[in-house]
């Protein structure tokens, strides 16, 4: 982070100073807290009881943080040690809920920023889920299936004791998909002797998983953008869309954008991006990333009219809608300026906190419709909560019913963020709207449940 944060109003400044002093080496966590505190100032002014009851002081401190050793053996017999994390941030609205991320960049700051955001995202969905996040600095790239399995088993050998359908329900995130969830769930079942469907979401649809969970985050981000456009009587029809990333979120954002008549033209990974003016070939992208687990540069071998741009991000490509779906801080102020100069109309964050504070400010100043991840990518976790409902009732809903439910949830998330922004005199500001609406729900529950 090179951008400076704007100074905070007095009502939240002391809390923020404590967060910085207590978590000095955690820039991403500080960034996420700063954004929320900045947004909720009008809520605190309207609700002095939140201030008097120390709601903000309490919400910025996780209820519990677990850090553990994850030793595992590679195929050649070499021993590795990774660090595992689970930050259980808030269970005031329901069991802790949030994904696991396996990526070499993972550290406590990253997991805490994600866990903190998750509280408000989950609150916005209107469902009964608390906020948490976990993961490891393990790098799955280049590892065999057997190595992945042994790592997942070792990870769960510690984490199982902190989980449970009424306690903490993980899911996937970057580097944790169907394969990893299978191994993690299998080990939980083995060590606890319980087939407890509701203790993990994102499971395979043959063994307790929910239809649409795989598609939900990407679909949801597009649904959210569709709602923002609809306020201005616009649709996706004929719009060019830039998507970053090539994982689960990106793939299904591209899929849904096509279904709504748009032309998604980019995808990326950490090596660079591809731009295909004819529209991304989704089958090809899926084969490269999901089946072969290869690099995005391979895309142009099969599509000679497409271009691979090494070491860059897709924000220089002229588009009407951008859906950053890779990772945190992947779109900075200069990227935002490039998008704005090219006439971007809407940005919906498929990833968590992909836009830097400078980028967000630039979009808002330019009047670009901006849907923050907390709201725009809430479809994934919302569908996880639908999975929990189905598990509890031992039911299985159809794809079309589940997608209709997701669509309705995204509409609600949009409308509650939109309405909160209006209520607090910041019309069209979905950052304030999402943070305020999520925070209000959490704060009321904390108030009701006492100082714990
Ligand atoms: N990792 C996803 C997120 O960032 C999904 C979490 C879940 O389904 O629990 O919201």
CSV table of C-alpha atoms and ligand atoms in Angstrom, one decimal:
chain,number,residue,atom,x,y,z
A,1,UNK,CA,0.0,0.0,0.0
A,2,UNK,CA,1.6,3.2,-1.1
A,3,UNK,CA,-1.6,5.4,-0.9
A,4,UNK,CA,-2.2,7.4,2.2
A,5,UNK,CA,-5.6,7.0,3.9
A,6,UNK,CA,-7.7,10.1,4.4
A,7,UNK,CA,-7.9,11.4,8.0
A,8,UNK,CA,-10.9,10.0,10.0
A,9,UNK,CA,-13.5,12.0,11.9
A,10,UNK,CA,-13.1,12.3,15.6
A,11,UNK,CA,-15.9,9.8,16.6
A,12,UNK,CA,-13.8,6.9,15.1
A,13,UNK,CA,-10.3,8.2,15.2
A,14,UNK,CA,-9.3,6.8,18.6
A,15,UNK,CA,-10.6,3.4,17.7
A,16,UNK,CA,-8.6,3.4,14.5
A,17,UNK,CA,-5.5,4.6,16.4
A,18,UNK,CA,-5.8,1.6,18.7
A,19,UNK,CA,-6.2,-0.7,15.8
A,20,UNK,CA,-3.0,0.6,14.2
A,21,UNK,CA,-1.1,0.5,17.5
A,22,UNK,CA,-2.3,-3.1,18.2
A,23,UNK,CA,-1.9,-4.4,14.7
A,24,UNK,CA,1.2,-2.5,13.5
A,25,UNK,CA,2.3,-4.8,10.7
A,26,UNK,CA,-1.1,-5.4,9.2
A,27,UNK,CA,-1.6,-2.9,6.3
A,28,UNK,CA,-4.5,-4.8,4.7
A,29,UNK,CA,-6.4,-5.1,8.0
A,30,UNK,CA,-5.9,-1.5,8.7
A,31,UNK,CA,-7.1,-0.6,5.2
A,32,UNK,CA,-10.3,-2.6,5.6
A,33,UNK,CA,-11.0,-1.2,9.1
A,34,UNK,CA,-10.3,2.4,7.9
A,35,UNK,CA,-12.9,2.0,5.1
A,36,UNK,CA,-15.6,0.7,7.4
A,37,UNK,CA,-15.0,3.3,10.1
A,38,UNK,CA,-15.0,6.1,7.6
A,39,UNK,CA,-18.4,4.9,6.2
A,40,UNK,CA,-20.2,4.4,9.5
A,41,UNK,CA,-19.6,7.9,11.0
A,42,UNK,CA,-23.2,8.9,10.1
A,43,UNK,CA,-24.6,5.7,11.6
A,44,UNK,CA,-22.8,6.5,14.9
A,45,UNK,CA,-24.1,10.0,14.9
A,46,UNK,CA,-27.7,8.6,14.4
A,47,UNK,CA,-27.1,5.9,17.1
A,48,UNK,CA,-25.3,7.3,20.2
A,49,UNK,CA,-26.1,4.0,21.9
A,50,UNK,CA,-23.7,2.2,19.6
A,51,UNK,CA,-20.9,4.6,20.8
A,52,UNK,CA,-21.9,4.4,24.5
A,53,UNK,CA,-21.8,0.6,24.3
A,54,UNK,CA,-18.4,0.3,22.7
A,55,UNK,CA,-19.7,-1.5,19.6
A,56,UNK,CA,-16.9,-0.2,17.4
A,57,UNK,CA,-14.2,-0.9,19.9
A,58,UNK,CA,-15.5,-4.5,20.2
A,59,UNK,CA,-16.1,-5.2,16.5
A,60,UNK,CA,-12.5,-4.4,15.4
A,61,UNK,CA,-11.1,-7.1,17.7
A,62,UNK,CA,-11.6,-10.7,16.6
A,63,UNK,CA,-13.5,-12.9,19.0
A,64,UNK,CA,-10.8,-15.5,18.5
A,65,UNK,CA,-7.6,-16.0,16.4
A,66,UNK,CA,-6.1,-19.4,15.8
A,67,UNK,CA,-2.6,-19.8,14.3
A,68,UNK,CA,-1.2,-23.3,13.9
A,69,UNK,CA,1.6,-25.4,12.5
A,70,UNK,CA,0.8,-27.4,9.3
A,71,UNK,CA,3.6,-30.0,8.7
A,72,UNK,CA,3.3,-32.2,5.6
A,73,UNK,CA,5.4,-34.5,3.5
A,74,UNK,CA,6.0,-34.0,-0.3
A,75,UNK,CA,6.1,-36.8,-2.8
A,76,UNK,CA,9.9,-37.1,-2.5
A,77,UNK,CA,9.7,-37.4,1.3
A,78,UNK,CA,10.7,-33.9,2.0
A,79,UNK,CA,9.1,-32.2,5.1
A,80,UNK,CA,7.5,-28.8,4.8
A,81,UNK,CA,5.9,-26.6,7.4
A,82,UNK,CA,3.3,-24.0,6.7
A,83,UNK,CA,1.3,-21.7,8.9
A,84,UNK,CA,-2.4,-22.2,9.3
A,85,UNK,CA,-4.9,-19.5,10.3
A,86,UNK,CA,-8.5,-19.2,11.3
A,87,UNK,CA,-9.7,-15.8,12.5
A,88,UNK,CA,-13.2,-16.1,14.1
A,89,UNK,CA,-14.3,-12.5,14.0
A,90,UNK,CA,-17.9,-12.3,15.0
A,91,UNK,CA,-20.6,-14.9,15.8
A,92,UNK,CA,-23.2,-12.4,16.8
A,93,UNK,CA,-25.4,-13.1,13.8
A,94,UNK,CA,-24.7,-16.9,13.5
A,95,UNK,CA,-21.9,-19.4,13.4
A,96,UNK,CA,-18.6,-18.1,12.1
A,97,UNK,CA,-18.7,-18.3,8.3
A,98,UNK,CA,-16.1,-17.5,5.7
A,99,UNK,CA,-13.7,-19.2,3.3
A,100,UNK,CA,-10.2,-20.7,3.5
A,101,UNK,CA,-7.5,-19.3,1.3
A,102,UNK,CA,-4.4,-21.2,0.3
A,103,UNK,CA,-1.9,-18.8,-1.3
A,104,UNK,CA,1.8,-17.9,-0.5
A,105,UNK,CA,0.8,-14.3,0.2
A,106,UNK,CA,-1.5,-15.4,3.2
A,107,UNK,CA,-0.5,-13.9,6.5
A,108,UNK,CA,-2.4,-12.7,9.6
A,109,UNK,CA,-3.1,-9.2,8.1
A,110,UNK,CA,-4.7,-10.7,5.0
A,111,UNK,CA,-6.9,-13.2,7.0
A,112,UNK,CA,-7.9,-10.5,9.4
A,113,UNK,CA,-8.9,-8.0,6.6
A,114,UNK,CA,-10.9,-10.8,5.0
A,115,UNK,CA,-12.5,-11.9,8.3
A,116,UNK,CA,-13.5,-8.3,9.1
A,117,UNK,CA,-15.1,-7.7,5.7
A,118,UNK,CA,-16.9,-11.0,6.0
A,119,UNK,CA,-18.8,-9.8,9.1
A,120,UNK,CA,-20.5,-7.0,7.2
A,121,UNK,CA,-20.9,-8.9,3.9
A,122,UNK,CA,-22.6,-11.7,5.7
A,123,UNK,CA,-24.8,-9.3,7.6
A,124,UNK,CA,-25.9,-7.7,4.3
A,125,UNK,CA,-27.1,-11.0,3.0
A,126,UNK,CA,-29.8,-10.9,5.7
A,127,UNK,CA,-29.0,-14.5,6.6
A,128,UNK,CA,-27.9,-16.0,10.0
A,129,UNK,CA,-24.1,-16.2,9.5
A,130,UNK,CA,-21.2,-14.7,11.5
A,131,UNK,CA,-17.9,-13.6,10.0
A,132,UNK,CA,-14.6,-15.5,9.8
A,133,UNK,CA,-11.7,-16.3,7.5
A,134,UNK,CA,-8.8,-18.7,7.4
A,135,UNK,CA,-6.2,-20.3,5.3
A,136,UNK,CA,-2.5,-20.9,4.9
A,137,UNK,CA,0.6,-19.6,3.2
A,138,UNK,CA,0.8,-23.0,1.4
A,139,UNK,CA,1.3,-22.6,-2.4
A,140,UNK,CA,-0.8,-25.3,-4.2
A,141,UNK,CA,0.7,-24.4,-7.6
A,142,UNK,CA,2.8,-27.3,-9.0
A,143,UNK,CA,1.8,-29.7,-6.2
A,144,UNK,CA,0.5,-33.2,-7.0
A,145,UNK,CA,-3.0,-34.3,-5.9
A,146,UNK,CA,-1.4,-36.5,-3.2
A,147,UNK,CA,0.6,-33.5,-1.8
A,148,UNK,CA,-2.6,-31.4,-1.8
A,149,UNK,CA,-4.4,-34.2,0.0
A,150,UNK,CA,-1.7,-34.6,2.7
A,151,UNK,CA,-1.6,-30.8,3.2
A,152,UNK,CA,-5.4,-30.6,3.6
A,153,UNK,CA,-5.4,-33.5,6.0
A,154,UNK,CA,-2.7,-32.0,8.2
A,155,UNK,CA,-4.5,-28.6,8.1
A,156,UNK,CA,-7.7,-30.2,9.3
A,157,UNK,CA,-5.9,-32.3,12.0
A,158,UNK,CA,-5.7,-29.0,13.9
A,159,UNK,CA,-8.6,-27.0,12.6
A,160,UNK,CA,-11.3,-29.6,13.2
A,161,UNK,CA,-11.5,-28.8,16.9
A,162,UNK,CA,-12.6,-25.3,16.2
A,163,UNK,CA,-15.3,-26.1,13.6
A,164,UNK,CA,-18.8,-27.4,13.6
A,165,UNK,CA,-22.2,-26.6,12.1
A,166,UNK,CA,-23.2,-24.4,15.0
A,167,UNK,CA,-19.7,-23.1,15.6
A,168,UNK,CA,-17.7,-22.3,12.5
A,169,UNK,CA,-18.4,-23.3,8.9
A,170,UNK,CA,-15.6,-22.7,6.4
A,171,UNK,CA,-15.8,-22.8,2.6
A,172,UNK,CA,-13.4,-22.1,-0.3
A,173,UNK,CA,-11.6,-19.0,-1.4
A,174,UNK,CA,-8.4,-18.5,-3.5
A,175,UNK,CA,-6.6,-21.9,-3.9
A,176,UNK,CA,-9.4,-23.8,-2.2
A,177,UNK,CA,-11.9,-25.4,-4.5
A,178,UNK,CA,-13.9,-28.6,-4.9
A,179,UNK,CA,-10.8,-30.8,-4.6
A,180,UNK,CA,-9.5,-29.2,-1.4
A,181,UNK,CA,-12.9,-29.0,0.2
A,182,UNK,CA,-13.3,-32.8,-0.5
A,183,UNK,CA,-10.0,-33.6,1.3
A,184,UNK,CA,-10.7,-31.2,4.2
A,185,UNK,CA,-14.2,-32.5,4.7
A,186,UNK,CA,-13.0,-36.1,4.5
A,187,UNK,CA,-10.4,-35.6,7.2
A,188,UNK,CA,-13.0,-33.8,9.5
A,189,UNK,CA,-15.3,-36.8,9.1
A,190,UNK,CA,-12.4,-39.2,9.9
A,191,UNK,CA,-11.2,-37.4,13.0
A,192,UNK,CA,-14.6,-36.5,14.5
A,193,UNK,CA,-16.4,-39.7,13.4
A,194,UNK,CA,-19.3,-37.4,12.2
A,195,UNK,CA,-20.7,-36.9,8.8
A,196,UNK,CA,-21.7,-33.4,9.6
A,197,UNK,CA,-22.8,-31.9,6.3
A,198,UNK,CA,-23.4,-28.4,7.7
A,199,UNK,CA,-19.8,-27.9,8.9
A,200,UNK,CA,-18.4,-27.0,5.4
A,201,UNK,CA,-19.9,-25.4,2.4
A,202,UNK,CA,-18.9,-25.7,-1.2
A,203,UNK,CA,-19.1,-29.4,-1.0
A,204,UNK,CA,-19.6,-31.6,-4.1
A,205,UNK,CA,-23.2,-31.7,-5.2
A,206,UNK,CA,-23.2,-35.5,-4.9
A,207,UNK,CA,-22.4,-35.4,-1.2
A,208,UNK,CA,-24.3,-32.5,0.4
A,209,UNK,CA,-23.2,-29.5,-1.8
A,210,UNK,CA,-25.7,-27.0,-3.1
A,211,UNK,CA,-26.5,-26.3,-6.7
A,212,UNK,CA,-25.2,-22.9,-7.9
A,213,UNK,CA,-22.6,-22.6,-5.1
A,214,UNK,CA,-19.8,-22.9,-7.6
A,215,UNK,CA,-21.3,-20.3,-9.8
A,216,UNK,CA,-22.6,-18.0,-7.1
A,217,UNK,CA,-19.9,-15.4,-6.5
A,218,UNK,CA,-19.4,-14.7,-10.2
A,219,UNK,CA,-23.1,-14.8,-11.0
A,220,UNK,CA,-23.8,-12.7,-8.0
A,221,UNK,CA,-21.3,-10.0,-9.0
A,222,UNK,CA,-22.9,-9.7,-12.4
A,223,UNK,CA,-26.4,-9.6,-10.8
A,224,UNK,CA,-25.2,-6.8,-8.6
A,225,UNK,CA,-23.9,-4.8,-11.5
A,226,UNK,CA,-27.1,-5.4,-13.3
A,227,UNK,CA,-29.0,-3.9,-10.4
A,228,UNK,CA,-26.8,-0.8,-10.3
A,229,UNK,CA,-27.2,-0.3,-14.1
A,230,UNK,CA,-31.0,-0.9,-13.8
A,231,UNK,CA,-31.3,2.1,-11.4
A,232,UNK,CA,-30.2,4.2,-14.4
A,233,UNK,CA,-32.4,2.2,-16.9
A,234,UNK,CA,-29.3,0.5,-18.4
A,235,UNK,CA,-28.6,-3.2,-19.0
A,236,UNK,CA,-25.6,-5.4,-19.9
A,237,UNK,CA,-26.8,-5.9,-23.4
A,238,UNK,CA,-24.0,-5.1,-25.8
A,239,UNK,CA,-21.6,-3.9,-23.1
A,240,UNK,CA,-17.9,-4.8,-23.2
A,241,UNK,CA,-16.7,-6.2,-19.9
A,242,UNK,CA,-13.2,-6.5,-18.4
A,243,UNK,CA,-12.9,-9.3,-15.9
A,244,UNK,CA,-9.6,-10.0,-14.0
A,245,UNK,CA,-8.7,-13.3,-12.6
A,246,UNK,CA,-9.4,-16.7,-14.1
A,247,UNK,CA,-10.6,-18.7,-11.1
A,248,UNK,CA,-14.0,-19.5,-10.0
A,249,UNK,CA,-15.3,-16.0,-9.6
A,250,UNK,CA,-13.9,-14.8,-12.9
A,251,UNK,CA,-15.1,-17.8,-14.9
A,252,UNK,CA,-18.7,-17.5,-13.7
A,253,UNK,CA,-18.8,-13.7,-14.0
A,254,UNK,CA,-17.8,-14.2,-17.7
A,255,UNK,CA,-20.5,-16.9,-18.0
A,256,UNK,CA,-23.3,-14.7,-16.6
A,257,UNK,CA,-22.2,-11.6,-18.5
A,258,UNK,CA,-22.6,-13.6,-21.8
A,259,UNK,CA,-26.0,-14.8,-20.7
A,260,UNK,CA,-27.1,-11.2,-20.2
A,261,UNK,CA,-25.9,-10.2,-23.7
A,262,UNK,CA,-22.6,-8.6,-22.8
A,263,UNK,CA,-19.1,-9.3,-24.3
A,264,UNK,CA,-16.5,-10.2,-21.7
A,265,UNK,CA,-13.1,-9.5,-23.4
A,266,UNK,CA,-10.5,-10.1,-20.7
A,267,UNK,CA,-9.2,-12.6,-18.2
A,268,UNK,CA,-5.9,-12.7,-16.2
A,269,UNK,CA,-3.6,-14.5,-13.8
A,270,UNK,CA,-0.5,-13.4,-11.9
A,271,UNK,CA,1.5,-13.5,-15.1
A,272,UNK,CA,-0.6,-11.1,-17.1
A,273,UNK,CA,-3.9,-10.8,-19.0
A,274,UNK,CA,-5.4,-11.8,-22.3
A,275,UNK,CA,-7.7,-9.6,-24.3
A,276,UNK,CA,-10.0,-11.2,-26.9
A,277,UNK,CA,-12.1,-8.7,-28.7
A,278,UNK,CA,-14.4,-11.4,-30.1
A,279,UNK,CA,-15.2,-12.3,-26.5
A,280,UNK,CA,-13.4,-14.7,-24.2
A,281,UNK,CA,-13.7,-18.4,-25.2
A,282,UNK,CA,-15.1,-19.7,-21.9
A,283,UNK,CA,-14.6,-23.4,-22.7
A,284,UNK,CA,-11.0,-22.8,-23.6
A,285,UNK,CA,-10.4,-20.7,-20.4
A,286,UNK,CA,-12.0,-23.4,-18.3
A,287,UNK,CA,-9.9,-26.1,-19.9
A,288,UNK,CA,-6.7,-24.2,-19.3
A,289,UNK,CA,-7.4,-23.1,-15.7
A,290,UNK,CA,-9.7,-25.8,-14.3
A,291,UNK,CA,-8.6,-29.0,-16.1
A,292,UNK,CA,-4.9,-28.4,-17.0
A,293,UNK,CA,-4.3,-25.9,-14.2
A,294,UNK,CA,-2.1,-24.0,-16.7
A,295,UNK,CA,-1.2,-20.3,-17.3
A,296,UNK,CA,-3.4,-17.7,-19.0
A,297,UNK,CA,-0.7,-17.2,-21.7
A,298,UNK,CA,-1.7,-20.6,-23.2
A,299,UNK,CA,-5.0,-19.0,-24.2
A,300,UNK,CA,-3.6,-17.2,-27.2
A,301,UNK,CA,-2.1,-20.4,-28.6
A,302,UNK,CA,-5.6,-21.5,-29.4
A,303,UNK,CA,-7.0,-18.0,-30.2
A,304,UNK,CA,-4.5,-16.3,-32.5
A,305,UNK,CA,-6.6,-13.1,-32.7
A,306,UNK,CA,-6.3,-12.7,-28.9
A,307,UNK,CA,-3.4,-11.0,-27.2
A,308,UNK,CA,-1.5,-11.9,-24.1
A,309,UNK,CA,0.0,-8.9,-22.3
A,310,UNK,CA,2.6,-10.0,-19.8
A,311,UNK,CA,3.0,-8.5,-16.4
A,312,UNK,CA,0.0,-6.1,-16.7
A,313,UNK,CA,-3.6,-5.9,-15.6
A,314,UNK,CA,-6.6,-5.7,-17.9
A,315,UNK,CA,-7.7,-2.2,-16.7
A,316,UNK,CA,-6.1,-0.5,-19.8
A,317,UNK,CA,-8.6,-2.2,-22.1
A,318,UNK,CA,-11.5,0.0,-23.0
A,319,UNK,CA,-14.7,-1.4,-21.5
A,320,UNK,CA,-18.1,-0.4,-20.2
A,321,UNK,CA,-18.1,-2.6,-17.1
A,322,UNK,CA,-15.2,-3.9,-15.0
A,323,UNK,CA,-15.4,-6.8,-12.6
A,324,UNK,CA,-12.1,-7.2,-10.7
A,325,UNK,CA,-12.2,-10.8,-9.6
A,326,UNK,CA,-8.6,-11.7,-8.8
A,327,UNK,CA,-7.4,-10.5,-5.4
A,328,UNK,CA,-7.0,-7.5,-3.0
A,329,UNK,CA,-5.5,-4.2,-4.2
A,330,UNK,CA,-5.3,-5.4,-7.8
A,331,UNK,CA,-6.8,-2.1,-9.2
A,332,UNK,CA,-5.1,1.1,-8.1
A,333,UNK,CA,-5.7,4.8,-8.7
A,334,UNK,CA,-3.9,4.9,-12.0
A,335,UNK,CA,-5.8,1.8,-13.2
A,336,UNK,CA,-9.1,3.5,-12.2
A,337,UNK,CA,-8.0,6.6,-14.1
A,338,UNK,CA,-7.4,4.5,-17.2
A,339,UNK,CA,-10.8,2.9,-16.9
A,340,UNK,CA,-12.5,6.2,-16.4
A,341,UNK,CA,-10.6,7.8,-19.4
A,342,UNK,CA,-12.0,4.9,-21.5
A,343,UNK,CA,-15.5,5.6,-20.3
A,344,UNK,CA,-16.2,2.8,-17.8
A,345,UNK,CA,-19.8,3.0,-16.5
A,346,UNK,CA,-19.8,0.4,-13.7
A,347,UNK,CA,-17.4,-1.5,-11.5
A,348,UNK,CA,-18.6,-4.5,-9.4
A,349,UNK,CA,-16.0,-6.1,-7.2
A,350,UNK,CA,-16.0,-9.9,-7.5
A,351,UNK,CA,-12.9,-10.2,-5.4
A,352,UNK,CA,-12.5,-9.0,-1.8
A,353,UNK,CA,-11.1,-5.4,-1.7
A,354,UNK,CA,-9.6,-5.4,-5.2
A,355,UNK,CA,-9.7,-1.6,-5.5
A,356,UNK,CA,-7.4,0.5,-3.5
A,357,UNK,CA,-8.8,3.5,-1.5
A,358,UNK,CA,-7.5,5.8,-4.2
A,359,UNK,CA,-9.2,3.8,-6.9
A,360,UNK,CA,-12.5,3.9,-5.1
A,361,UNK,CA,-12.3,7.6,-4.6
A,362,UNK,CA,-11.5,8.1,-8.3
A,363,UNK,CA,-14.5,6.0,-9.4
A,364,UNK,CA,-16.8,7.8,-7.1
A,365,UNK,CA,-15.6,11.3,-8.1
A,366,UNK,CA,-16.1,10.4,-11.7
A,367,UNK,CA,-19.6,9.2,-11.1
A,368,UNK,CA,-18.8,5.6,-12.0
A,369,UNK,CA,-21.3,3.1,-10.4
A,370,UNK,CA,-19.1,1.3,-7.9
A,371,UNK,CA,-20.2,-1.9,-6.1
A,372,UNK,CA,-17.8,-2.8,-3.3
A,373,UNK,CA,-16.9,-6.5,-2.8
A,374,UNK,CA,-18.8,-6.6,0.5
A,375,UNK,CA,-22.0,-6.2,-1.4
A,376,UNK,CA,-21.2,-7.3,-5.0
A,377,UNK,CA,-19.5,-10.6,-4.1
A,378,UNK,CA,-21.9,-11.6,-1.3
A,379,UNK,CA,-23.6,-14.1,-3.6
A,380,UNK,CA,-21.0,-16.8,-2.8
A,381,UNK,CA,-21.4,-16.8,0.9
A,382,UNK,CA,-25.2,-16.2,0.6
A,383,UNK,CA,-25.4,-19.4,-1.4
A,384,UNK,CA,-23.3,-21.1,1.2
A,385,UNK,CA,-26.0,-20.2,3.7
A,386,UNK,CA,-28.5,-21.7,1.3
A,387,UNK,CA,-26.3,-24.9,1.4
A,388,UNK,CA,-26.4,-24.8,5.2
A,389,UNK,CA,-30.3,-24.6,5.1
A,390,UNK,CA,-30.5,-27.5,2.7
A,391,UNK,CA,-28.1,-29.6,4.8
A,392,UNK,CA,-30.1,-28.8,8.0
A,393,UNK,CA,-33.3,-29.8,6.3
A,394,UNK,CA,-31.7,-32.8,4.4
A,395,UNK,CA,-33.1,-31.3,1.1
A,396,UNK,CA,-31.7,-30.5,-2.3
A,397,UNK,CA,-33.0,-27.7,-4.3
A,398,UNK,CA,-32.8,-27.5,-8.1
A,399,UNK,CA,-30.4,-25.3,-10.0
A,400,UNK,CA,-33.1,-23.0,-11.3
A,401,UNK,CA,-34.7,-22.6,-7.8
A,402,UNK,CA,-31.3,-21.9,-6.3
A,403,UNK,CA,-30.3,-19.4,-8.9
A,404,UNK,CA,-33.6,-17.6,-8.5
A,405,UNK,CA,-32.9,-17.4,-4.7
A,406,UNK,CA,-29.4,-16.0,-5.4
A,407,UNK,CA,-30.9,-13.5,-7.8
A,408,UNK,CA,-33.4,-12.3,-5.2
A,409,UNK,CA,-30.7,-12.1,-2.5
A,410,UNK,CA,-28.5,-10.0,-4.7
A,411,UNK,CA,-31.4,-7.7,-5.4
A,412,UNK,CA,-31.9,-7.4,-1.6
A,413,UNK,CA,-28.2,-6.7,-1.0
A,414,UNK,CA,-28.3,-4.1,-3.6
A,415,UNK,CA,-31.5,-2.5,-2.4
A,416,UNK,CA,-30.4,-2.4,1.2
A,417,UNK,CA,-27.0,-0.8,0.4
A,418,UNK,CA,-28.8,1.6,-1.9
A,419,UNK,CA,-31.4,2.5,0.7
A,420,UNK,CA,-28.8,3.0,3.5
A,421,UNK,CA,-26.8,5.4,1.2
A,422,UNK,CA,-30.0,7.4,0.7
A,423,UNK,CA,-30.8,7.4,4.4
A,424,UNK,CA,-27.4,8.7,5.3
A,425,UNK,CA,-27.5,11.4,2.6
A,426,UNK,CA,-24.9,9.8,0.4
A,427,UNK,CA,-27.1,8.8,-2.6
A,428,UNK,CA,-25.5,6.3,-5.0
A,429,UNK,CA,-22.6,5.7,-2.6
A,430,UNK,CA,-22.6,1.9,-2.3
A,431,UNK,CA,-19.5,1.9,-0.1
A,432,UNK,CA,-21.2,3.9,2.6
A,433,UNK,CA,-24.5,2.1,1.9
A,434,UNK,CA,-23.0,-1.5,2.2
A,435,UNK,CA,-20.9,-0.7,5.3
A,436,UNK,CA,-23.7,1.2,7.0
A,437,UNK,CA,-26.4,-1.4,6.3
A,438,UNK,CA,-24.1,-4.3,7.4
A,439,UNK,CA,-22.8,-2.5,10.4
A,440,UNK,CA,-26.3,-1.5,11.6
A,441,UNK,CA,-27.5,-5.1,11.6
A,442,UNK,CA,-24.4,-6.3,13.5
A,443,UNK,CA,-24.5,-3.4,16.0
A,444,UNK,CA,-28.1,-4.0,16.9
A,445,UNK,CA,-27.4,-7.7,17.5
A,446,UNK,CA,-24.4,-6.8,19.7
A,447,UNK,CA,-26.4,-4.3,21.6
A,448,UNK,CA,-29.1,-6.9,22.3
A,449,UNK,CA,-26.6,-9.6,23.3
A,450,UNK,CA,-24.6,-7.6,25.9
A,451,UNK,CA,-21.0,-6.9,26.5
A,452,UNK,CA,-19.3,-10.3,25.6
B,1,LIG,N1,-14.7,-17.0,0.3
B,1,LIG,C1,-16.0,-16.5,-0.1
B,1,LIG,C2,-16.1,-15.0,0.3
B,1,LIG,O1,-15.1,-14.3,0.3
B,1,LIG,C3,-17.1,-17.4,0.3
B,1,LIG,C4,-17.2,-17.7,1.8
B,1,LIG,C5,-18.2,-18.7,2.1
B,1,LIG,O2,-18.9,-19.2,1.3
B,1,LIG,O3,-18.3,-19.0,3.3
B,1,LIG,O4,-17.1,-14.6,0.7
